[in-house]
Amino acid sequence: MDVGIVGWGAYVPRHRIKVEEIAKVWGSDAEAYKKGLMLREKSVPTPDQDTITISVEAARNALRRAKIDPQKIGALYIGSESHPYAVKPSGTVVAEAIGAFPSIHVADFEFACKAGSEGMFVALSLVKAGQVEYAMGIGADTSQGAPGDALEFSAAAGGAAFLFGGKPEEIAAVCEHTYSFTTDTPDFWRREYQFYPRHAGRFTGEPAYFKHVLSCAKRTMEIANLTPKDFQWAVFHQPNGKFPARAATELGFQKSQWEQGWLAPTLGNTYSGASPMGLSAILDVAKPGDRILMVSYGSGAGSDGFVWRVTDQVTKLQPLARHTRAQLEDRPIYLDYGTYAKFRGKIHKVTE
Amino acid sequence: MLGPARYWREVPQRYRYEAAKCAKCGKVFFPPRLVCNKCHSKEFTQTTLAQTGSIETFTVIRVAPTGFGDEAPYAVGIIKLDDGVRITAQITDCELDKLDIGQKVRLEFRRLGKEGESGILRYGYKFVPVA
Ligand SMILES: [Zn+2]
């Protein structure tokens, strides 16, 4: 039985901060960062936005496309490394807000930046197993970088939601293959009670991101018996603009194949939301018959690979919700560093 | 502070904008009520608020109440929804000096506040300007 995406939707916060504005405060070389990271600005959540609010808005966009009764959603999973509560699920709020309760299985997933694709993987597998009629997988984050750390230039906010189903006439993109590549690699972590994550500097590149993304992409294509030229589109986890561009090029993909899903240069790193949001931007414009390769990455470490085949249904669903790139370009509000620090809770007003 | 119990009771309105429509005269009430103040009917059907509208009036809060200090300045407005219902709510994601009466807005799901550093997080609706 074919299982696939019957609705998708993203949410991008409206506020931004430019690399120059952060670099100015810490005396770092903005041009070097912009070139090194291939990133110009990033999204910033307001104090009233978090993983839950972003997930609700993304899920509502997915439902605007799917147009099914939310009561038929039997499972909902949110992958994030910035769940607002330490103990209390994010997914329960989202399930109630979209009217998909109380007959629903809900869980929050964690696996650094891979948590979103993980939720998608499990949601679509449950539909495939016949356990539930529809299931939703969401990847969203509002992650923080420590002030002055390299991560501060990229840590951004956003998310995407995917509703999976098994009725052929409803599927906009069939999942043809999945594959996961996992090892124990300590490249990025955050211990309990610590506010900011730590990373292993340059170690995050070769043995971590590139090893997992490239191995996962190659094996996924091998299993599917496909090569880069069989795909119209490819999207990879994007901790910055540079890593996915290099991974795509090393695998033999042309820029025309990965540019549409390459949101990092103006969005930043949305962690669990990154490759899911890239996929949503691709689905916004994909044509029936197109194939999409998606490879996520989560520190710790692992990559999930997916091969999607777009169907005729896609063109009907595309106009039903706001496109991801349209949201990215819609009236951005630029912040100075002071307001950004306040928004992110790095500074507080004294209370009398 | 609202406390978890009262917050929980208001979830249908805060999360899903559930309103009551008078079965006799059609007037929509938000939050729902037991008796229609127009025709005195006690029969209602459940409906969902329109999620777009425009700003009827607004004010900018510069000295915020306790617990909202970090959020000031922010705007609070009376919004006339496209179904005729008027509701008071915060207007967010806006440049305060560019806000205007008549501005089109839409509902978005936002965090309304938190009860101190260890209490519950409260979620609900706010309005954001549309292009
Ligand atoms: Zn009445």
CSV table of C-alpha atoms and ligand atoms in Angstrom, one decimal:
chain,number,residue,atom,x,y,z
A,1,MET,CA,0.0,0.0,0.0
A,2,ASP,CA,1.3,3.5,-1.0
A,3,VAL,CA,1.5,6.0,1.9
A,4,GLY,CA,2.4,9.6,1.5
A,5,ILE,CA,1.9,13.2,2.2
A,6,VAL,CA,-1.7,14.3,2.0
A,7,GLY,CA,-1.1,17.8,3.4
A,8,TRP,CA,2.0,20.0,4.3
A,9,GLY,CA,2.5,23.4,5.7
A,10,ALA,CA,5.2,25.5,7.2
A,11,TYR,CA,5.5,28.5,9.5
A,12,VAL,CA,8.2,31.2,9.4
A,13,PRO,CA,8.4,33.9,12.1
A,14,ARG,CA,8.4,37.5,10.7
A,15,HIS,CA,11.4,38.9,12.7
A,16,ARG,CA,14.9,38.7,11.4
A,17,ILE,CA,18.4,39.7,12.5
A,18,LYS,CA,21.3,40.3,10.1
A,19,VAL,CA,24.7,38.8,10.5
A,20,GLU,CA,26.2,42.3,10.5
A,21,GLU,CA,24.1,43.3,13.5
A,22,ILE,CA,25.4,40.3,15.6
A,23,ALA,CA,29.0,40.7,14.4
A,24,LYS,CA,29.0,44.4,15.4
A,25,VAL,CA,28.3,43.6,19.0
A,26,TRP,CA,31.0,40.9,19.3
A,27,GLY,CA,33.6,42.6,17.1
A,28,SER,CA,33.6,39.7,14.6
A,29,ASP,CA,34.1,39.9,10.9
A,30,ALA,CA,30.6,39.9,9.4
A,31,GLU,CA,31.9,39.3,5.8
A,32,ALA,CA,33.9,36.3,6.9
A,33,TYR,CA,30.9,34.8,8.6
A,34,LYS,CA,28.6,35.5,5.7
A,35,LYS,CA,31.0,33.9,3.3
A,36,GLY,CA,32.0,31.1,5.7
A,37,LEU,CA,28.4,30.1,6.6
A,38,MET,CA,26.8,31.3,3.3
A,39,LEU,CA,24.2,33.0,5.5
A,40,ARG,CA,23.0,36.6,5.5
A,41,GLU,CA,20.3,36.7,8.2
A,42,LYS,CA,18.1,34.5,10.4
A,43,SER,CA,14.6,34.4,11.7
A,44,VAL,CA,13.9,35.3,15.3
A,45,PRO,CA,10.9,34.2,17.4
A,46,THR,CA,9.0,36.9,19.3
A,47,PRO,CA,8.7,36.3,23.1
A,48,ASP,CA,5.2,34.9,22.4
A,49,GLN,CA,6.4,32.3,19.9
A,50,ASP,CA,7.8,28.9,20.7
A,51,THR,CA,7.9,25.4,19.3
A,52,ILE,CA,4.3,24.9,20.3
A,53,THR,CA,2.9,28.0,18.6
A,54,ILE,CA,5.0,27.4,15.4
A,55,SER,CA,3.8,23.7,15.3
A,56,VAL,CA,0.1,24.8,15.6
A,57,GLU,CA,0.4,27.3,12.7
A,58,ALA,CA,2.3,24.8,10.6
A,59,ALA,CA,-0.2,22.0,11.4
A,60,ARG,CA,-3.1,24.4,10.5
A,61,ASN,CA,-1.5,25.1,7.1
A,62,ALA,CA,-1.1,21.4,6.5
A,63,LEU,CA,-4.8,20.9,7.3
A,64,ARG,CA,-5.8,23.8,5.0
A,65,ARG,CA,-4.3,21.6,2.2
A,66,ALA,CA,-5.5,18.2,3.4
A,67,LYS,CA,-9.0,19.3,4.2
A,68,ILE,CA,-9.7,16.1,6.2
A,69,ASP,CA,-11.7,15.8,9.5
A,70,PRO,CA,-9.0,16.3,12.2
A,71,GLN,CA,-10.8,13.7,14.3
A,72,LYS,CA,-9.4,11.1,11.9
A,73,ILE,CA,-5.8,11.9,12.8
A,74,GLY,CA,-4.7,9.0,14.9
A,75,ALA,CA,-1.1,10.0,15.8
A,76,LEU,CA,0.8,13.3,16.2
A,77,TYR,CA,4.5,13.6,16.8
A,78,ILE,CA,6.5,16.8,17.3
A,79,GLY,CA,10.3,16.7,16.9
A,80,SER,CA,12.2,19.5,18.5
A,81,GLU,CA,15.1,20.3,20.7
A,82,SER,CA,13.3,23.3,22.2
A,83,HIS,CA,10.1,21.9,23.6
A,84,PRO,CA,8.9,24.7,25.9
A,85,TYR,CA,8.3,22.4,28.9
A,86,ALA,CA,11.0,20.2,30.5
A,87,VAL,CA,8.1,17.9,31.6
A,88,LYS,CA,4.8,18.2,29.8
A,89,PRO,CA,4.3,17.4,26.1
A,90,SER,CA,4.1,20.0,23.3
A,91,GLY,CA,2.0,17.7,21.2
A,92,THR,CA,-1.1,17.8,23.5
A,93,VAL,CA,-1.5,21.5,23.0
A,94,VAL,CA,-1.2,21.1,19.2
A,95,ALA,CA,-3.6,18.2,19.1
A,96,GLU,CA,-6.3,20.2,21.0
A,97,ALA,CA,-5.6,23.4,19.0
A,98,ILE,CA,-6.2,21.6,15.7
A,99,GLY,CA,-9.2,19.6,17.0
A,100,ALA,CA,-7.5,16.2,16.8
A,101,PHE,CA,-8.3,14.9,20.2
A,102,PRO,CA,-8.9,12.9,22.4
A,103,SER,CA,-8.6,9.6,20.3
A,104,ILE,CA,-5.0,10.2,19.3
A,105,HIS,CA,-1.5,9.0,20.1
A,106,VAL,CA,0.8,11.9,20.9
A,107,ALA,CA,4.5,12.0,21.6
A,108,ASP,CA,7.4,14.5,21.6
A,109,PHE,CA,10.6,13.4,19.9
A,110,GLU,CA,14.1,14.5,20.5
A,111,PHE,CA,17.3,13.8,18.5
A,112,ALA,CA,18.9,17.2,18.1
A,113,CYS,CA,18.1,18.4,14.6
A,114,LYS,CA,16.8,15.0,13.3
A,115,ALA,CA,13.8,15.0,15.6
A,116,GLY,CA,11.4,16.4,13.0
A,117,SER,CA,12.2,13.8,10.3
A,118,GLU,CA,12.0,11.2,13.0
A,119,GLY,CA,8.5,12.2,13.8
A,120,MET,CA,7.7,12.1,10.1
A,121,PHE,CA,9.2,8.6,9.8
A,122,VAL,CA,7.2,7.2,12.6
A,123,ALA,CA,4.0,8.9,11.6
A,124,LEU,CA,4.1,7.6,8.0
A,125,SER,CA,5.1,4.1,9.2
A,126,LEU,CA,2.0,3.9,11.5
A,127,VAL,CA,-0.2,4.8,8.5
A,128,LYS,CA,1.7,2.2,6.4
A,129,ALA,CA,1.1,-0.4,9.1
A,130,GLY,CA,-2.6,0.3,9.1
A,131,GLN,CA,-2.6,1.3,12.7
A,132,VAL,CA,-4.1,4.8,12.1
A,133,GLU,CA,-5.9,6.4,9.1
A,134,TYR,CA,-3.9,9.6,9.2
A,135,ALA,CA,-0.8,10.7,11.2
A,136,MET,CA,1.0,14.0,11.5
A,137,GLY,CA,4.7,14.6,11.9
A,138,ILE,CA,6.1,18.0,12.8
A,139,GLY,CA,9.6,19.4,13.0
A,140,ALA,CA,9.9,22.8,14.8
A,141,ASP,CA,12.5,24.7,16.8
A,142,THR,CA,13.3,28.0,18.4
A,143,SER,CA,16.9,27.1,19.3
A,144,GLN,CA,19.4,29.4,21.0
A,145,GLY,CA,23.1,30.0,20.4
A,146,ALA,CA,25.1,31.3,23.3
A,147,PRO,CA,25.9,35.1,23.0
A,148,GLY,CA,29.1,35.5,20.9
A,149,ASP,CA,29.3,31.8,19.9
A,150,ALA,CA,29.3,30.9,16.2
A,151,LEU,CA,25.9,29.3,16.6
A,152,GLU,CA,24.4,32.7,17.5
A,153,PHE,CA,24.7,33.7,13.8
A,154,SER,CA,22.6,30.7,12.6
A,155,ALA,CA,20.2,29.5,15.4
A,156,ALA,CA,16.8,30.4,14.1
A,157,ALA,CA,13.1,29.5,14.4
A,158,GLY,CA,10.5,27.8,12.2
A,159,GLY,CA,8.8,24.6,11.5
A,160,ALA,CA,6.9,22.4,9.1
A,161,ALA,CA,4.1,19.8,9.4
A,162,PHE,CA,3.2,16.9,7.3
A,163,LEU,CA,0.0,14.9,7.3
A,164,PHE,CA,0.3,11.3,6.1
A,165,GLY,CA,-2.4,9.1,4.7
A,166,GLY,CA,-2.9,6.1,2.5
A,167,LYS,CA,-5.8,6.9,0.2
A,168,PRO,CA,-4.3,7.1,-3.3
A,169,GLU,CA,-6.5,9.9,-4.5
A,170,GLU,CA,-5.4,12.1,-1.5
A,171,ILE,CA,-1.6,11.6,-1.7
A,172,ALA,CA,0.4,14.5,-3.1
A,173,ALA,CA,3.8,12.8,-2.6
A,174,VAL,CA,4.3,9.1,-2.2
A,175,CYS,CA,7.0,7.9,0.1
A,176,GLU,CA,8.9,5.4,-2.1
A,177,HIS,CA,11.8,4.6,0.3
A,178,THR,CA,13.2,5.4,3.7
A,179,TYR,CA,16.6,4.7,5.2
A,180,SER,CA,18.3,5.7,8.5
A,181,PHE,CA,22.0,6.0,9.2
A,182,THR,CA,23.0,6.2,12.9
A,183,THR,CA,26.2,6.2,14.9
A,184,ASP,CA,27.2,7.4,18.3
A,185,THR,CA,29.1,10.7,17.6
A,186,PRO,CA,29.4,13.4,20.3
A,187,ASP,CA,29.5,16.5,18.1
A,188,PHE,CA,26.8,18.6,19.9
A,189,TRP,CA,25.0,18.3,23.2
A,190,ARG,CA,23.2,20.0,26.0
A,191,ARG,CA,23.2,18.6,29.5
A,192,GLU,CA,20.2,19.0,31.9
A,193,TYR,CA,19.9,22.4,33.5
A,194,GLN,CA,22.2,24.0,30.9
A,195,PHE,CA,20.6,26.8,28.9
A,196,TYR,CA,22.8,26.8,25.8
A,197,PRO,CA,24.1,23.7,23.9
A,198,ARG,CA,27.8,23.0,23.4
A,199,HIS,CA,29.5,21.8,20.3
A,200,ALA,CA,32.8,20.2,19.3
A,201,GLY,CA,33.8,23.1,17.0
A,202,ARG,CA,35.3,21.9,13.8
A,203,PHE,CA,34.5,18.3,14.7
A,204,THR,CA,30.9,19.1,13.8
A,205,GLY,CA,31.8,19.0,10.1
A,206,GLU,CA,33.6,16.0,8.6
A,207,PRO,CA,33.0,13.1,11.0
A,208,ALA,CA,29.6,14.4,12.0
A,209,TYR,CA,27.4,16.2,9.4
A,210,PHE,CA,29.2,15.2,6.2
A,211,LYS,CA,29.8,11.5,7.1
A,212,HIS,CA,26.1,11.0,8.1
A,213,VAL,CA,24.4,13.1,5.4
A,214,LEU,CA,26.6,11.7,2.5
A,215,SER,CA,26.4,8.0,3.7
A,216,CYS,CA,22.6,8.3,4.2
A,217,ALA,CA,22.0,10.0,0.9
A,218,LYS,CA,24.2,7.4,-1.0
A,219,ARG,CA,22.6,4.4,0.7
A,220,THR,CA,19.0,5.8,0.2
A,221,MET,CA,19.6,6.2,-3.5
A,222,GLU,CA,21.2,2.8,-3.7
A,223,ILE,CA,18.2,1.1,-2.1
A,224,ALA,CA,15.9,3.1,-4.5
A,225,ASN,CA,18.1,2.2,-7.4
A,226,LEU,CA,18.3,5.9,-8.4
A,227,THR,CA,21.0,8.4,-9.1
A,228,PRO,CA,21.1,12.2,-8.6
A,229,LYS,CA,19.8,12.7,-12.2
A,230,ASP,CA,16.6,10.8,-11.4
A,231,PHE,CA,15.7,13.5,-9.0
A,232,GLN,CA,14.2,17.0,-9.8
A,233,TRP,CA,14.8,18.1,-6.2
A,234,ALA,CA,17.1,17.4,-3.2
A,235,VAL,CA,17.0,18.9,0.3
A,236,PHE,CA,19.4,18.4,3.1
A,237,HIS,CA,19.7,19.4,6.8
A,238,GLN,CA,21.0,23.0,6.7
A,239,PRO,CA,22.8,24.2,9.9
A,240,ASN,CA,24.0,27.0,7.6
A,241,GLY,CA,24.0,27.6,3.9
A,242,LYS,CA,27.4,26.1,3.3
A,243,PHE,CA,27.1,22.5,4.6
A,244,PRO,CA,24.1,21.5,2.5
A,245,ALA,CA,25.5,23.2,-0.6
A,246,ARG,CA,28.8,21.3,-0.3
A,247,ALA,CA,27.0,18.0,0.5
A,248,ALA,CA,24.7,18.4,-2.5
A,249,THR,CA,27.6,19.2,-4.8
A,250,GLU,CA,29.7,16.2,-3.5
A,251,LEU,CA,26.8,13.9,-4.2
A,252,GLY,CA,26.5,15.2,-7.8
A,253,PHE,CA,23.4,17.4,-7.6
A,254,GLN,CA,23.2,20.6,-9.6
A,255,LYS,CA,22.3,23.9,-7.9
A,256,SER,CA,18.9,23.9,-9.8
A,257,GLN,CA,18.0,20.7,-7.9
A,258,TRP,CA,18.8,22.0,-4.4
A,259,GLU,CA,18.3,25.7,-4.5
A,260,GLN,CA,14.5,25.7,-3.9
A,261,GLY,CA,14.8,23.8,-0.6
A,262,TRP,CA,17.9,25.7,0.4
A,263,LEU,CA,16.3,28.2,2.9
A,264,ALA,CA,19.3,28.7,5.3
A,265,PRO,CA,20.9,31.8,3.6
A,266,THR,CA,17.9,34.0,4.7
A,267,LEU,CA,16.2,31.7,7.3
A,268,GLY,CA,19.1,30.4,9.3
A,269,ASN,CA,19.2,27.0,11.0
A,270,THR,CA,15.8,25.9,12.2
A,271,TYR,CA,17.2,22.7,13.7
A,272,SER,CA,14.4,20.1,13.6
A,273,GLY,CA,12.5,22.3,11.2
A,274,ALA,CA,15.3,22.6,8.7
A,275,SER,CA,15.0,19.8,6.1
A,276,PRO,CA,11.2,19.5,6.7
A,277,MET,CA,10.8,23.2,5.9
A,278,GLY,CA,13.0,22.8,2.8
A,279,LEU,CA,10.8,19.9,1.7
A,280,SER,CA,7.7,22.1,2.2
A,281,ALA,CA,9.2,24.8,0.0
A,282,ILE,CA,9.8,22.1,-2.7
A,283,LEU,CA,6.3,20.7,-2.5
A,284,ASP,CA,5.0,24.3,-3.0
A,285,VAL,CA,6.3,24.3,-6.5
A,286,ALA,CA,6.9,20.6,-7.5
A,287,LYS,CA,5.3,19.1,-10.6
A,288,PRO,CA,3.5,15.7,-10.8
A,289,GLY,CA,6.0,13.0,-11.5
A,290,ASP,CA,8.9,14.8,-9.8
A,291,ARG,CA,11.2,12.9,-7.4
A,292,ILE,CA,12.6,14.5,-4.2
A,293,LEU,CA,15.5,13.2,-2.1
A,294,MET,CA,15.4,14.4,1.5
A,295,VAL,CA,18.2,13.8,4.1
A,296,SER,CA,18.0,15.1,7.6
A,297,TYR,CA,20.8,15.2,10.2
A,298,GLY,CA,20.8,15.2,13.9
A,299,SER,CA,23.9,15.5,16.1
A,300,GLY,CA,24.7,12.6,18.2
A,301,ALA,CA,24.3,11.4,15.4
A,302,GLY,CA,22.1,10.2,12.6
A,303,SER,CA,20.4,11.0,9.2
A,304,ASP,CA,17.0,10.0,7.9
A,305,GLY,CA,16.7,9.6,4.1
A,306,PHE,CA,13.4,9.7,2.2
A,307,VAL,CA,12.5,9.4,-1.5
A,308,TRP,CA,9.3,11.2,-2.4
A,309,ARG,CA,7.4,10.9,-5.7
A,310,VAL,CA,5.1,13.8,-6.4
A,311,THR,CA,1.6,12.9,-7.8
A,312,ASP,CA,-1.1,14.8,-9.8
A,313,GLN,CA,-2.7,15.8,-6.5
A,314,VAL,CA,0.1,18.2,-5.6
A,315,THR,CA,-1.1,21.0,-8.0
A,316,LYS,CA,-4.6,21.0,-6.3
A,317,LEU,CA,-3.0,21.4,-2.8
A,318,GLN,CA,-0.3,23.9,-3.6
A,319,PRO,CA,-2.5,27.1,-3.6
A,320,LEU,CA,-4.5,26.1,-0.4
A,321,ALA,CA,-2.0,27.5,2.1
A,322,ARG,CA,0.7,30.1,2.3
A,323,HIS,CA,3.9,29.0,0.5
A,324,THR,CA,7.1,28.6,2.6
A,325,ARG,CA,9.1,31.0,0.5
A,326,ALA,CA,6.3,33.5,0.4
A,327,GLN,CA,6.3,33.5,4.2
A,328,LEU,CA,10.1,33.9,4.2
A,329,GLU,CA,9.8,37.0,2.0
A,330,ASP,CA,6.7,38.5,3.6
A,331,ARG,CA,7.5,41.9,5.2
A,332,PRO,CA,10.4,40.9,7.4
A,333,ILE,CA,10.9,43.1,10.5
A,334,TYR,CA,14.6,43.6,11.2
A,335,LEU,CA,15.8,43.7,14.8
A,336,ASP,CA,18.7,45.5,16.4
A,337,TYR,CA,20.8,43.4,18.8
A,338,GLY,CA,19.3,44.9,21.9
A,339,THR,CA,15.7,44.0,20.9
A,340,TYR,CA,16.9,40.6,19.7
A,341,ALA,CA,18.5,40.0,23.2
A,342,LYS,CA,15.3,41.0,24.9
A,343,PHE,CA,13.2,38.8,22.5
A,344,ARG,CA,15.4,35.8,23.3
A,345,GLY,CA,15.3,36.3,27.0
A,346,LYS,CA,19.0,37.2,27.2
A,347,ILE,CA,18.1,40.4,29.1
A,348,HIS,CA,15.2,41.2,31.4
A,349,LYS,CA,13.5,44.3,32.7
A,350,VAL,CA,14.1,44.9,36.4
A,351,THR,CA,11.0,44.4,38.4
A,352,GLU,CA,10.1,46.8,41.2
B,1,MET,CA,-2.6,34.4,38.0
B,2,LEU,CA,-5.3,32.3,36.4
B,3,GLY,CA,-4.3,28.9,37.7
B,4,PRO,CA,-4.2,25.7,35.6
B,5,ALA,CA,-7.9,24.8,36.3
B,6,ARG,CA,-9.4,28.0,34.9
B,7,TYR,CA,-7.0,28.1,32.0
B,8,TRP,CA,-8.0,24.5,31.1
B,9,ARG,CA,-11.7,25.3,31.1
B,10,GLU,CA,-11.2,28.1,28.6
B,11,VAL,CA,-9.2,25.9,26.1
B,12,PRO,CA,-12.1,25.5,23.6
B,13,GLN,CA,-12.2,29.3,23.2
B,14,ARG,CA,-8.5,30.0,23.6
B,15,TYR,CA,-7.2,27.2,21.2
B,16,ARG,CA,-10.1,26.6,18.8
B,17,TYR,CA,-12.1,29.9,18.9
B,18,GLU,CA,-15.3,27.9,19.6
B,19,ALA,CA,-18.3,30.3,19.8
B,20,ALA,CA,-22.1,29.8,20.2
B,21,LYS,CA,-24.5,30.9,17.6
B,22,CYS,CA,-28.1,31.6,18.6
B,23,ALA,CA,-30.3,29.1,16.9
B,24,LYS,CA,-33.2,31.6,16.6
B,25,CYS,CA,-31.7,34.9,15.6
B,26,GLY,CA,-28.2,33.9,14.5
B,27,LYS,CA,-26.2,36.2,16.8
B,28,VAL,CA,-22.7,34.8,17.6
B,29,PHE,CA,-21.4,34.9,21.2
B,30,PHE,CA,-17.8,34.6,22.2
B,31,PRO,CA,-17.3,33.4,24.8
B,32,PRO,CA,-20.5,31.3,24.5
B,33,ARG,CA,-23.4,32.1,26.9
B,34,LEU,CA,-26.6,30.5,28.1
B,35,VAL,CA,-29.2,33.0,27.0
B,36,CYS,CA,-29.2,35.2,23.9
B,37,ASN,CA,-29.3,38.8,24.9
B,38,LYS,CA,-31.1,39.8,21.7
B,39,CYS,CA,-34.0,37.3,21.5
B,40,HIS,CA,-33.7,35.5,24.9
B,41,SER,CA,-33.5,32.1,23.2
B,42,LYS,CA,-31.6,29.3,25.1
B,43,GLU,CA,-30.8,27.3,22.0
B,44,PHE,CA,-27.3,27.6,20.5
B,45,THR,CA,-25.3,25.8,17.9
B,46,GLN,CA,-21.5,25.5,18.1
B,47,THR,CA,-19.6,27.6,15.6
B,48,THR,CA,-16.0,28.8,15.0
B,49,LEU,CA,-15.0,32.5,14.9
B,50,ALA,CA,-14.0,34.0,11.7
B,51,GLN,CA,-10.2,34.2,11.8
B,52,THR,CA,-9.7,37.4,9.9
B,53,GLY,CA,-11.0,40.9,10.7
B,54,SER,CA,-9.9,44.5,11.1
B,55,ILE,CA,-8.7,46.8,13.9
B,56,GLU,CA,-11.5,48.9,15.2
B,57,THR,CA,-9.5,50.7,17.8
B,58,PHE,CA,-6.2,50.0,19.7
B,59,THR,CA,-3.9,51.3,22.4
B,60,VAL,CA,-0.2,50.8,23.1
B,61,ILE,CA,0.6,49.5,26.5
B,62,ARG,CA,4.0,51.0,27.7
B,63,VAL,CA,3.8,50.2,31.4
B,64,ALA,CA,2.8,46.6,31.5
B,65,PRO,CA,1.1,44.8,34.4
B,66,THR,CA,3.3,42.5,36.6
B,67,GLY,CA,4.4,39.5,34.6
B,68,PHE,CA,4.3,41.2,31.3
B,69,GLY,CA,7.2,43.7,31.9
B,70,ASP,CA,9.4,42.2,29.3
B,71,GLU,CA,6.7,42.4,26.6
B,72,ALA,CA,6.1,46.2,26.8
B,73,PRO,CA,5.6,48.1,24.6
B,74,TYR,CA,2.8,46.1,23.0
B,75,ALA,CA,-0.6,46.8,21.4
B,76,VAL,CA,-4.1,45.7,22.5
B,77,GLY,CA,-7.0,46.3,20.2
B,78,ILE,CA,-10.7,45.7,19.6
B,79,ILE,CA,-11.0,43.6,16.5
B,80,LYS,CA,-14.1,43.4,14.4
B,81,LEU,CA,-14.0,39.9,12.9
B,82,ASP,CA,-15.4,39.2,9.4
B,83,ASP,CA,-18.4,37.4,11.1
B,84,GLY,CA,-19.3,40.6,13.0
B,85,VAL,CA,-18.0,39.4,16.4
B,86,ARG,CA,-15.9,41.9,18.3
B,87,ILE,CA,-13.0,40.7,20.5
B,88,THR,CA,-10.3,42.3,22.5
B,89,ALA,CA,-6.8,40.9,22.1
B,90,GLN,CA,-3.2,41.7,21.8
B,91,ILE,CA,-1.9,42.7,18.3
B,92,THR,CA,1.6,41.2,17.8
B,93,ASP,CA,4.2,41.1,15.0
B,94,CYS,CA,3.6,44.7,14.2
B,95,GLU,CA,5.6,47.9,14.1
B,96,LEU,CA,3.7,50.0,16.6
B,97,ASP,CA,4.2,53.3,14.8
B,98,LYS,CA,2.7,51.8,11.6
B,99,LEU,CA,-0.4,50.4,13.3
B,100,ASP,CA,-3.7,51.9,12.1
B,101,ILE,CA,-7.4,51.6,12.6
B,102,GLY,CA,-8.9,49.6,9.7
B,103,GLN,CA,-5.7,47.5,9.4
B,104,LYS,CA,-6.6,43.9,8.3
B,105,VAL,CA,-5.5,41.3,10.8
B,106,ARG,CA,-5.7,37.5,11.2
B,107,LEU,CA,-5.6,35.2,14.2
B,108,GLU,CA,-2.5,33.4,15.2
B,109,PHE,CA,-1.7,30.9,17.9
B,110,ARG,CA,0.6,32.5,20.4
B,111,ARG,CA,1.9,32.2,24.0
B,112,LEU,CA,-0.2,34.6,26.2
B,113,GLY,CA,2.1,34.5,29.2
B,114,LYS,CA,3.7,32.3,31.7
B,115,GLU,CA,2.9,32.0,35.4
B,116,GLY,CA,6.3,32.9,36.9
B,117,GLU,CA,9.4,30.9,36.2
B,118,SER,CA,7.9,27.6,37.2
B,119,GLY,CA,4.1,27.9,36.5
B,120,ILE,CA,2.2,26.8,33.4
B,121,LEU,CA,2.6,28.4,30.0
B,122,ARG,CA,-0.7,29.9,28.7
B,123,TYR,CA,-1.5,29.8,25.0
B,124,GLY,CA,-4.3,31.4,22.9
B,125,TYR,CA,-5.0,33.8,20.2
B,126,LYS,CA,-3.5,37.1,19.2
B,127,PHE,CA,-3.8,39.1,16.0
B,128,VAL,CA,-1.1,39.9,13.4
B,129,PRO,CA,-1.4,42.4,10.5
B,130,VAL,CA,-1.8,40.9,7.1
B,131,ALA,CA,-0.4,42.6,4.0
C,1,ZN,ZN,-30.9,35.1,19.7
